[in-house]
Amino acid sequence: MNLITIENVSKSYTERMLLDEVSLGINEGDRIGIIGINGTGKSTLLKLLAGLEEPDAGTIVKGKELRLAYLPQTPVFSEEKTVLENVTEGLEHPEEYRDIVGEAAAMLRKLGISDMGGNPSFLSGGQRKRAALVRTLLMPADVLILDEPTNHLDSAMTEWLEEYLKKNGRALVMVTHDRYFLDAVVNRIVELDRGKLYSYKENYTGFLVAKAEREAMQLATERKAKSLYREELAWMMRGARARSTKQKAHIERFEALKSRERIAEQKEVEIGALSSRLGKKTIEAAGIGKSFGGKVVIRDFSHIFLSTDRIGIIGENGCGKSTLLKLITGKIVPDTGTVEFGTTVKAGFFMQENEPLNPELRVIDSVRNIAEYIETSDGTLSASQMCEKFLFTDSLQYTVIGKLSGGEKRRLALLHVLMEAPNVLILDEPTNDLDIRTLTILEEYLRRYTGIVIAVSHDRYFLDKVANRIFAFEGDGIIRRYEGNYSAYRETCEGNGRVVTAAFSGKETRPFGTAEAEKKPGAAGDDCKEKADSKSTWKKREQKLKFSYKEQREYETIDANIAALEEKITVLETEMAEAAADYGKLQELFAEKEKTEAELEEKMERWVYLNELAEEMEQQED
């Protein structure tokens, strides 16, 4: 059933065309993620859907008595009411047979807000957003419209929201840059690109594949059009006369080719890694501790930072992550212990609240104030070229900063930091307010970067791509070190019976019924030296090993099954090559190939398990 229909809608802001005759249908069961570069109109599209703004042209048709719930980027609360009263106001209805107040209180606690009877003026910006999220989720609505719902959520909160939205039957339209969240929650991606909407019935991973295929086909079409245009131009230059019907048709075709909309390859935020020389001595923290109001935030933390360190810092909101950043960069002094800095250390800070940019300066002037030219690994670049690489087009470069969107200002602040060529990059929630394209290139930049990276982030995707070591706050000021990225951290903890969410709950959780349960926290990583058994998902045998009847049959046939799946993938790849011009058929074949590859991977894992078991059985017989 169709809920909302957008037909030929256009919307501009000052001289910018944000939406150019776009159309979109939203149906029951749709869980839509809207993505695109910051400043291109994603939030404006949500406001149009919510009825808070009107289109310049076109129509938006909504179902009769359709109920909408909208989460804005910057929520507003009544200062005359408590936090709980603001969240539950107007939500209780006679037909609702549930305790709205109790449900709201439970959700607020889940999202780290315990002082529900207080005035909302005392809430931080992140707490206000989380309280507004609870209010929106509890509204009796047919469609949820959420603008950046994952901002200011830690990893445990984000995973809770994932599960909530997956189980909730309501239609959903949201803007978020959390790629794992998009992968887990949405069943449709709508990309806003240069005023146009492109819809994909995929989650984020499927979207990446489908978009690459679409762009490849578009570029191939454009190359053919350019070739034909050159031929037509040559014909016209030879002095064609429009005397016959055939010549008139030829000229009309030439004019159509000349005025066609060009397909351009996407520009990316890319920059050769900049950093100044970093000496042998970098930053050395020895036994540092910090307390506030009698509460221990950091307890006896030590680490010698290496030039290869790519550190991700995780923990629940308010646990002390930003305090740790300030301690190891000398912005605040520890109560105990010492922090020493090498003479060559030059830190660059990309924080949640960077110094405000001068709203009266033009973008290009703000960059030139740092440097007219800079040396990068790709050669010498001018300030204007640097702006181009950060998606500031010619017109945007000469726009005053005060007219930029919040995301564009955040992108400009990042450019400012990187142009200073620091050799230690301090990133505090870098993924907040940066669009996915900027994040992708920032991650690639960090991969090429030769200095130290220390990042506080709740973005699991970002931590997986960037971090090679995790510092996890695990309660009572204790910080443990884990080798690897975020996924490796999760696997290590789960393999040792530790509850991953303990790193975000402030509670120490150990396995029950083992000696480890009584062990006190020791040196960093003591609890996580044992790796998870790769076959832990299958039943372990403690008695004499033998195949079950089903396993015996599987063992006898699995080689043939694997061969058949490999052959099927080969056939599908051949069919995909033959169907390159048929986008619909290509999508079907790709989905079938992806499904078959997943089956093959599962079969290969079973093959390893069954053969290892067979070997163990032989050894037991010996």
GROMACS .gro file of N, CA and C in nm, residues 482-483 488-498 511 516 519 525-534:
model
   78
  482TYR      N    1   4.301  -0.393   2.329
  482TYR     CA    2   4.273  -0.509   2.246
  482TYR      C    3   4.341  -0.487   2.111
  483GLU      N    4   4.409  -0.588   2.061
  483GLU     CA    5   4.475  -0.577   1.931
  483GLU      C    6   4.373  -0.600   1.820
  488ALA      N    7   3.747  -0.741   1.556
  488ALA     CA    8   3.838  -0.831   1.626
  488ALA      C    9   3.819  -0.819   1.777
  489TYR      N   10   3.796  -0.698   1.824
  489TYR     CA   11   3.768  -0.676   1.967
  489TYR      C   12   3.643  -0.753   2.011
  490ARG      N   13   3.538  -0.744   1.932
  490ARG     CA   14   3.414  -0.816   1.965
  490ARG      C   15   3.436  -0.966   1.967
  491GLU      N   16   3.505  -1.014   1.866
  491GLU     CA   17   3.528  -1.159   1.855
  491GLU      C   18   3.610  -1.209   1.973
  492THR      N   19   3.712  -1.132   2.011
  492THR     CA   20   3.797  -1.171   2.123
  492THR      C   21   3.717  -1.179   2.252
  493CYS      N   22   3.638  -1.076   2.278
  493CYS     CA   23   3.559  -1.073   2.402
  493CYS      C   24   3.455  -1.183   2.404
  494GLU      N   25   3.384  -1.201   2.294
  494GLU     CA   26   3.280  -1.303   2.290
  494GLU      C   27   3.340  -1.442   2.301
  495GLY      N   28   3.460  -1.462   2.243
  495GLY     CA   29   3.526  -1.590   2.251
  495GLY      C   30   3.571  -1.626   2.391
  496ASN      N   31   3.587  -1.524   2.476
  496ASN     CA   32   3.627  -1.547   2.614
  496ASN      C   33   3.512  -1.531   2.712
  497GLY      N   34   3.390  -1.529   2.659
  497GLY     CA   35   3.273  -1.522   2.746
  497GLY      C   36   3.245  -1.384   2.800
  498ARG      N   37   3.318  -1.283   2.754
  498ARG     CA   38   3.292  -1.147   2.800
  498ARG      C   39   3.175  -1.090   2.720
  511PRO      N   40   3.292  -1.452   3.268
  511PRO     CA   41   3.220  -1.579   3.252
  511PRO      C   42   3.184  -1.640   3.386
  516GLU      N   43   3.818  -1.774   3.592
  516GLU     CA   44   3.829  -1.637   3.541
  516GLU      C   45   3.727  -1.545   3.608
  519LYS      N   46   3.878  -1.357   3.888
  519LYS     CA   47   4.003  -1.286   3.863
  519LYS      C   48   3.979  -1.136   3.859
  525GLY      N   49   4.437  -0.623   2.862
  525GLY     CA   50   4.421  -0.737   2.772
  525GLY      C   51   4.441  -0.872   2.837
  526ASP      N   52   4.458  -0.881   2.971
  526ASP     CA   53   4.482  -1.010   3.036
  526ASP      C   54   4.371  -1.109   3.011
  527ASP      N   55   4.247  -1.058   3.007
  527ASP     CA   56   4.132  -1.148   2.994
  527ASP      C   57   4.110  -1.194   2.851
  528CYS      N   58   4.187  -1.142   2.758
  528CYS     CA   59   4.151  -1.161   2.617
  528CYS      C   60   4.263  -1.224   2.535
  529LYS      N   61   4.348  -1.306   2.601
  529LYS     CA   62   4.457  -1.367   2.528
  529LYS      C   63   4.412  -1.490   2.451
  530GLU      N   64   4.308  -1.557   2.502
  530GLU     CA   65   4.259  -1.677   2.435
  530GLU      C   66   4.168  -1.637   2.320
  531LYS      N   67   4.189  -1.695   2.206
  531LYS     CA   68   4.105  -1.665   2.090
  531LYS      C   69   3.982  -1.755   2.086
  532ALA      N   70   3.878  -1.703   2.021
  532ALA     CA   71   3.755  -1.781   2.009
  532ALA      C   72   3.777  -1.903   1.922
  533ASP      N   73   3.715  -2.014   1.961
  533ASP     CA   74   3.720  -2.136   1.882
  533ASP      C   75   3.637  -2.114   1.757
  534SER      N   76   3.698  -2.131   1.639
  534SER     CA   77   3.626  -2.104   1.516
  534SER      C   78   3.508  -2.197   1.495
   0.00000   0.00000   0.00000
